[in-house]
PDB file of C-alpha atoms in Angstrom:
ATOM      1  CA  MET A   1     149.565  96.486  82.646  1.00 23.00           C
ATOM      2  CA  SER A   2     149.071  98.120  85.269  1.00 26.00           C
ATOM      3  CA  ILE A   3     146.098  96.361  87.914  1.00 25.00           C
ATOM      4  CA  LEU A   4     145.474  99.378  89.609  1.00 28.00           C
ATOM      5  CA  LEU A   5     144.394 100.150  85.375  1.00 29.00           C
ATOM      6  CA  GLN A   6     141.966  97.370  84.766  1.00 36.00           C
ATOM      7  CA  THR A   7     139.628  99.416  88.335  1.00 40.00           C
ATOM      8  CA  PRO A   8     139.581 103.090  88.930  1.00 41.00           C
ATOM      9  CA  VAL A   9     142.140 104.515  91.118  1.00 39.00           C
ATOM     10  CA  THR A  10     139.119 105.077  93.220  1.00 50.00           C
ATOM     11  CA  ALA A  11     137.814 101.651  93.819  1.00 58.00           C
ATOM     12  CA  PHE A  12     139.149 101.967  97.395  1.00 64.00           C
ATOM     13  CA  ASP A  13     137.004 105.295  98.155  1.00 67.00           C
ATOM     14  CA  HIS A  14     133.806 102.827  97.960  1.00 66.00           C
ATOM     15  CA  TYR A  15     134.847 101.131 101.174  1.00 68.00           C
ATOM     16  CA  LEU A  16     135.416 104.464 103.377  1.00 69.00           C
ATOM     17  CA  THR A  17     132.033 105.943 102.772  1.00 61.00           C
ATOM     18  CA  ALA A  18     130.789 105.964 105.949  1.00 57.00           C
ATOM     19  CA  GLN A  19     132.098 108.724 107.970  1.00 56.00           C
ATOM     20  CA  SER A  20     134.167 107.370 110.677  1.00 59.00           C
ATOM     21  CA  PRO A  21     136.229 104.824 108.090  1.00 64.00           C
ATOM     22  CA  ARG A  22     138.023 108.136 106.249  1.00 71.00           C
ATOM     23  CA  ALA A  23     140.101 107.822 109.461  1.00 77.00           C
ATOM     24  CA  TYR A  24     141.792 104.974 108.041  1.00 81.00           C
ATOM     25  CA  ALA A  25     142.018 105.817 104.816  1.00 84.00           C
ATOM     26  CA  PRO A  26     145.457 106.404 104.495  1.00 86.00           C
ATOM     27  CA  SER A  27     147.174 102.840 105.608  1.00 91.00           C
ATOM     28  CA  PHE A  28     143.931 101.209 104.132  1.00 91.00           C
ATOM     29  CA  ARG A  29     144.943 102.668 100.935  1.00 88.00           C
ATOM     30  CA  ALA A  30     148.599 101.513 101.427  1.00 91.00           C
ATOM     31  CA  PHE A  31     147.557  98.484 101.558  1.00 94.00           C
ATOM     32  CA  TYR A  32     144.753  97.639  98.865  1.00 91.00           C
ATOM     33  CA  ARG A  33     147.036  98.765  96.988  1.00 90.00           C
ATOM     34  CA  PHE A  34     149.124  96.345  98.221  1.00 95.00           C
ATOM     35  CA  LEU A  35     146.416  93.684  98.540  1.00 95.00           C
ATOM     36  CA  ARG A  36     145.681  94.807  94.344  1.00 91.00           C
ATOM     37  CA  GLU A  37     148.774  94.905  92.972  1.00 92.00           C
ATOM     38  CA  GLU A  38     151.075  91.977  94.861  1.00 95.00           C
ATOM     39  CA  VAL A  39     148.657  89.233  96.095  1.00 97.00           C
ATOM     40  CA  GLN A  40     147.590  86.457  93.755  1.00 96.00           C
ATOM     41  CA  PHE A  41     144.801  84.523  94.384  1.00 97.00           C
ATOM     42  CA  GLY A  42     145.476  81.054  93.824  1.00 96.00           C
ATOM     43  CA  TRP A  43     141.398  80.125  92.617  1.00 95.00           C
ATOM     44  CA  THR A  44     139.929  82.636  91.007  1.00 90.00           C
ATOM     45  CA  GLY A  45     136.638  81.328  90.607  1.00 92.00           C
ATOM     46  CA  SER A  46     135.636  82.680  94.201  1.00 93.00           C
ATOM     47  CA  ARG A  47     132.419  84.367  94.687  1.00 90.00           C
ATOM     48  CA  ASP A  48     132.640  84.931  98.589  1.00 93.00           C
ATOM     49  CA  HIS A  49     136.282  85.149  99.302  1.00 94.00           C
ATOM     50  CA  THR A  50     137.198  87.927  96.748  1.00 91.00           C
ATOM     51  CA  TYR A  51     139.766  90.532  96.304  1.00 90.00           C
ATOM     52  CA  HIS A  52     136.322  92.784  97.685  1.00 90.00           C
ATOM     53  CA  HIS A  53     136.381  90.224 100.558  1.00 94.00           C
ATOM     54  CA  CYS A  54     139.798  90.677 101.847  1.00 95.00           C
ATOM     55  CA  ALA A  55     139.104  94.427 101.765  1.00 93.00           C
ATOM     56  CA  ARG A  56     136.381  94.723 103.704  1.00 93.00           C
ATOM     57  CA  VAL A  57     138.790  92.390 106.299  1.00 96.00           C
ATOM     58  CA  LEU A  58     141.373  94.509 105.676  1.00 96.00           C
ATOM     59  CA  LEU A  59     139.422  97.806 106.805  1.00 94.00           C
ATOM     60  CA  PHE A  60     137.586  95.816 109.739  1.00 96.00           C
ATOM     61  CA  THR A  61     141.117  95.040 110.870  1.00 97.00           C
ATOM     62  CA  LEU A  62     142.606  98.310 111.031  1.00 96.00           C
ATOM     63  CA  MET A  63     139.415 100.014 112.757  1.00 95.00           C
ATOM     64  CA  ILE A  64     139.161  97.744 115.411  1.00 97.00           C
ATOM     65  CA  GLY A  65     143.368  97.619 116.122  1.00 97.00           C
ATOM     66  CA  ARG A  66     142.418 101.628 116.604  1.00 94.00           C
ATOM     67  CA  LEU A  67     139.446 100.816 118.973  1.00 95.00           C
ATOM     68  CA  GLU A  68     141.178  98.534 120.871  1.00 96.00           C
ATOM     69  CA  GLY A  69     144.627 100.771 121.034  1.00 96.00           C
ATOM     70  CA  LEU A  70     146.640  98.347 119.634  1.00 97.00           C
ATOM     71  CA  ALA A  71     150.432  98.793 118.674  1.00 96.00           C
ATOM     72  CA  GLU A  72     151.224 100.240 115.809  1.00 95.00           C
ATOM     73  CA  ASP A  73     153.082  96.944 114.372  1.00 96.00           C
ATOM     74  CA  GLN A  74     150.550  94.679 116.027  1.00 97.00           C
ATOM     75  CA  VAL A  75     147.760  96.455 113.383  1.00 97.00           C
ATOM     76  CA  HIS A  76     150.573  96.726 110.639  1.00 97.00           C
ATOM     77  CA  ASP A  77     151.014  92.669 111.524  1.00 98.00           C
ATOM     78  CA  ALA A  78     146.803  91.874 111.164  1.00 98.00           C
ATOM     79  CA  ALA A  79     146.782  93.743 107.924  1.00 97.00           C
ATOM     80  CA  LEU A  80     149.476  92.319 106.212  1.00 98.00           C
ATOM     81  CA  ALA A  81     147.127  89.187 107.540  1.00 98.00           C
ATOM     82  CA  ALA A  82     143.655  90.150 105.687  1.00 98.00           C
ATOM     83  CA  VAL A  83     145.262  91.028 102.632  1.00 97.00           C
ATOM     84  CA  PHE A  84     147.056  86.991 102.377  1.00 98.00           C
ATOM     85  CA  HIS A  85     143.804  84.964 104.719  1.00 98.00           C
ATOM     86  CA  ASP A  86     142.114  83.171 102.027  1.00 98.00           C
ATOM     87  CA  SER A  87     144.730  83.536  98.825  1.00 98.00           C
ATOM     88  CA  ARG A  88     145.106  80.417  98.788  1.00 98.00           C
ATOM     89  CA  ARG A  89     141.237  79.027  99.008  1.00 97.00           C
ATOM     90  CA  LEU A  90     140.083  76.163  97.044  1.00 96.00           C
ATOM     91  CA  ASP A  91     136.319  76.454  97.002  1.00 96.00           C
ATOM     92  CA  ASP A  92     134.069  78.863  98.895  1.00 96.00           C
ATOM     93  CA  GLY A  93     132.945  75.762 101.851  1.00 95.00           C
ATOM     94  CA  PHE A  94     134.911  75.515 104.677  1.00 93.00           C
ATOM     95  CA  ASP A  95     138.245  74.370 102.770  1.00 97.00           C
ATOM     96  CA  VAL A  96     139.808  73.757 105.961  1.00 96.00           C
ATOM     97  CA  GLY A  97     143.811  74.123 105.717  1.00 97.00           C
ATOM     98  CA  HIS A  98     143.146  77.048 103.126  1.00 98.00           C
ATOM     99  CA  GLY A  99     144.679  79.417 106.217  1.00 98.00           C
ATOM    100  CA  LEU A 100     147.551  77.105 106.418  1.00 98.00           C
ATOM    101  CA  ARG A 101     148.348  77.098 102.103  1.00 98.00           C
ATOM    102  CA  ALA A 102     148.528  81.182 102.583  1.00 98.00           C
ATOM    103  CA  ALA A 103     150.366  81.371 105.112  1.00 98.00           C
ATOM    104  CA  HIS A 104     152.598  79.113 102.889  1.00 98.00           C
ATOM    105  CA  TYR A 105     152.472  81.871 100.187  1.00 98.00           C
ATOM    106  CA  TYR A 106     153.206  85.083 102.379  1.00 98.00           C
ATOM    107  CA  ARG A 107     156.732  83.454 103.673  1.00 98.00           C
ATOM    108  CA  GLN A 108     157.542  82.640  99.772  1.00 98.00           C
ATOM    109  CA  TYR A 109     156.339  85.574  99.325  1.00 98.00           C
ATOM    110  CA  THR A 110     158.585  87.147 101.692  1.00 98.00           C
ATOM    111  CA  ASN A 111     161.622  85.522 100.674  1.00 97.00           C
ATOM    112  CA  ALA A 112     161.390  85.802  97.208  1.00 97.00           C
ATOM    113  CA  HIS A 113     160.877  89.790  96.973  1.00 96.00           C
ATOM    114  CA  ARG A 114     162.931  89.653  99.908  1.00 96.00           C
ATOM    115  CA  ARG A 115     160.458  91.331 102.828  1.00 95.00           C
ATOM    116  CA  PRO A 116     160.587  90.768 106.002  1.00 96.00           C
ATOM    117  CA  PHE A 117     158.321  87.901 107.178  1.00 98.00           C
ATOM    118  CA  SER A 118     156.530  87.997 110.555  1.00 98.00           C
ATOM    119  CA  ARG A 119     155.669  85.210 113.054  1.00 97.00           C
ATOM    120  CA  PRO A 120     152.667  86.702 114.089  1.00 98.00           C
ATOM    121  CA  VAL A 121     151.364  87.255 110.325  1.00 98.00           C
ATOM    122  CA  TYR A 122     151.709  84.373 109.175  1.00 98.00           C
ATOM    123  CA  ALA A 123     150.735  82.219 112.596  1.00 98.00           C
ATOM    124  CA  ALA A 124     147.527  84.362 112.165  1.00 98.00           C
ATOM    125  CA  ILE A 125     147.135  83.574 108.201  1.00 98.00           C
ATOM    126  CA  ALA A 126     147.749  79.747 108.984  1.00 98.00           C
ATOM    127  CA  PHE A 127     145.234  79.718 112.056  1.00 98.00           C
ATOM    128  CA  HIS A 128     142.659  81.978 110.809  1.00 98.00           C
ATOM    129  CA  ASP A 129     140.222  78.921 109.892  1.00 98.00           C
ATOM    130  CA  ARG A 130     140.734  76.476 112.618  1.00 97.00           C
ATOM    131  CA  ASP A 131     139.171  76.108 115.822  1.00 95.00           C
ATOM    132  CA  ASP A 132     140.405  79.223 119.041  1.00 96.00           C
ATOM    133  CA  ALA A 133     141.156  76.011 121.159  1.00 96.00           C
ATOM    134  CA  LEU A 134     143.927  74.644 118.328  1.00 96.00           C
ATOM    135  CA  ALA A 135     145.222  77.821 117.753  1.00 97.00           C
ATOM    136  CA  LEU A 136     145.738  79.052 121.036  1.00 96.00           C
ATOM    137  CA  LYS A 137     147.559  75.981 121.969  1.00 96.00           C
ATOM    138  CA  ALA A 138     149.473  76.679 119.289  1.00 95.00           C
ATOM    139  CA  PHE A 139     150.662  80.006 120.061  1.00 97.00           C
ATOM    140  CA  GLN A 140     150.944  78.703 124.102  1.00 94.00           C
ATOM    141  CA  HIS A 141     155.033  77.907 123.368  1.00 92.00           C
ATOM    142  CA  ALA A 142     155.911  80.515 121.006  1.00 93.00           C
ATOM    143  CA  PRO A 143     158.372  82.971 122.471  1.00 94.00           C
ATOM    144  CA  ASP A 144     156.335  86.001 120.757  1.00 96.00           C
ATOM    145  CA  ALA A 145     153.107  84.548 122.127  1.00 97.00           C
ATOM    146  CA  GLU A 146     151.159  87.249 123.185  1.00 97.00           C
ATOM    147  CA  ASN A 147     151.718  88.660 119.299  1.00 97.00           C
ATOM    148  CA  GLN A 148     150.416  86.166 117.711  1.00 98.00           C
ATOM    149  CA  ARG A 149     147.537  85.407 119.460  1.00 98.00           C
ATOM    150  CA  THR A 150     147.153  89.542 119.720  1.00 98.00           C
ATOM    151  CA  VAL A 151     147.455  89.653 115.757  1.00 98.00           C
ATOM    152  CA  TRP A 152     144.952  86.312 115.124  1.00 98.00           C
ATOM    153  CA  ARG A 153     142.255  87.824 117.151  1.00 98.00           C
ATOM    154  CA  LEU A 154     142.188  91.518 115.675  1.00 98.00           C
ATOM    155  CA  LEU A 155     142.773  89.074 112.494  1.00 98.00           C
ATOM    156  CA  LYS A 156     139.454  86.583 112.819  1.00 98.00           C
ATOM    157  CA  ASP A 157     137.121  89.258 114.795  1.00 98.00           C
ATOM    158  CA  ALA A 158     137.951  91.379 111.198  1.00 98.00           C
ATOM    159  CA  ASP A 159     137.043  87.952 108.700  1.00 98.00           C
ATOM    160  CA  ALA A 160     133.647  86.858 111.162  1.00 98.00           C
ATOM    161  CA  LEU A 161     132.454  90.657 110.579  1.00 98.00           C
ATOM    162  CA  ASP A 162     132.581  89.807 106.556  1.00 96.00           C
ATOM    163  CA  ARG A 163     130.348  87.219 107.855  1.00 97.00           C
ATOM    164  CA  LEU A 164     127.473  89.871 107.468  1.00 96.00           C
ATOM    165  CA  ARG A 165     127.834  89.743 103.529  1.00 94.00           C
ATOM    166  CA  PHE A 166     126.154  86.375 103.668  1.00 95.00           C
ATOM    167  CA  GLY A 167     122.476  88.344 106.382  1.00 95.00           C
ATOM    168  CA  GLU A 168     123.025  88.835 109.833  1.00 95.00           C
ATOM    169  CA  ALA A 169     121.757  85.120 110.708  1.00 96.00           C
ATOM    170  CA  ALA A 170     125.453  84.517 109.103  1.00 97.00           C
ATOM    171  CA  LEU A 171     127.199  85.852 111.764  1.00 97.00           C
ATOM    172  CA  ASP A 172     127.621  84.602 115.684  1.00 96.00           C
ATOM    173  CA  THR A 173     127.406  88.179 117.687  1.00 97.00           C
ATOM    174  CA  SER A 174     128.799  85.359 120.725  1.00 96.00           C
ATOM    175  CA  TYR A 175     131.945  84.158 119.098  1.00 95.00           C
ATOM    176  CA  LEU A 176     133.162  88.362 118.377  1.00 97.00           C
ATOM    177  CA  ARG A 177     136.549  88.361 120.603  1.00 96.00           C
ATOM    178  CA  THR A 178     137.431  92.187 121.305  1.00 97.00           C
ATOM    179  CA  GLN A 179     134.790  95.027 122.653  1.00 96.00           C
ATOM    180  CA  ALA A 180     134.838  96.379 119.669  1.00 97.00           C
ATOM    181  CA  ALA A 181     134.030  94.246 117.076  1.00 98.00           C
ATOM    182  CA  LEU A 182     131.363  94.590 118.918  1.00 97.00           C
ATOM    183  CA  GLN A 183     131.279  97.872 118.674  1.00 96.00           C
ATOM    184  CA  LEU A 184     131.639  98.903 115.360  1.00 95.00           C
ATOM    185  CA  LEU A 185     128.561  96.212 113.785  1.00 96.00           C
ATOM    186  CA  PRO A 186     126.806  99.014 112.793  1.00 93.00           C
ATOM    187  CA  GLU A 187     129.855 100.281 110.986  1.00 91.00           C
ATOM    188  CA  ALA A 188     129.638  96.933 109.875  1.00 93.00           C
ATOM    189  CA  ARG A 189     126.399  96.446 108.441  1.00 93.00           C
ATOM    190  CA  ARG A 190     126.630  99.834 106.245  1.00 88.00           C
ATOM    191  CA  ILE A 191     129.756  99.032 104.544  1.00 88.00           C
ATOM    192  CA  VAL A 192     129.096  96.085 103.874  1.00 90.00           C
ATOM    193  CA  GLN A 193     125.932  97.126 102.351  1.00 86.00           C
ATOM    194  CA  GLU A 194     127.517  99.931 100.709  1.00 80.00           C
ATOM    195  CA  SER A 195     130.142  97.533  98.936  1.00 80.00           C
ATOM    196  CA  ALA A 196     127.615  94.670  98.032  1.00 72.00           C
ATOM    197  CA  ALA A 197     127.006  96.384  94.456  1.00 66.00           C
ATOM    198  CA  LEU A 198     130.958  96.138  93.195  1.00 63.00           C
ATOM    199  CA  VAL A 199     132.382  94.050  90.811  1.00 52.00           C
ATOM    200  CA  ASP A 200     135.417  92.375  91.517  1.00 47.00           C
ATOM    201  CA  GLN A 201     137.715  92.251  88.483  1.00 44.00           C
ATOM    202  CA  ARG A 202     140.611  89.943  89.038  1.00 41.00           C
ATOM    203  CA  PRO A 203     143.618  91.001  87.528  1.00 36.00           C
ATOM    204  CA  GLY A 204     144.158  88.664  84.397  1.00 26.00           C
TER     205      GLY A 204
END
């Protein structure tokens, strides 16, 4: 049975109720369906890092990428990283290493389904749960270092914006890496509040 039959087809519209995010609807809907239909979470006991968390991170990724004027392929890669980034958590704590596990899952998925593999996507997922200094050091000698840094930075800021689901004190804005993320703070608050009532429905 299709996952989409288990939730209303319009479920993603809950994330697009604020006026400006509607511009991102086509891309968001495509990636949202991919998230719900293709990405399997290794641990389904999470309360804080669910499909809804990944959906909001996806939306924030698209919004930041547009405001930053990034290339379409960079925004695409960051959006793909967003849908996979927490898929291999073992708990709702720091769980350092879940990024690398999710990156391995992403690579396995591309191999199994004969989809294109992207090093920036893999790197962004693998290092989204690590310190910035460690991530930047790892990227510096890569042949596509600038793309890796850009996609990782976009995912990190999008993920950070969704910390607002834990309250204002959970997000230290001094750690945000882009001006666009700072600019989006009011809208991010609204999106988090509007989706707060949604109950995550995981595929059985």
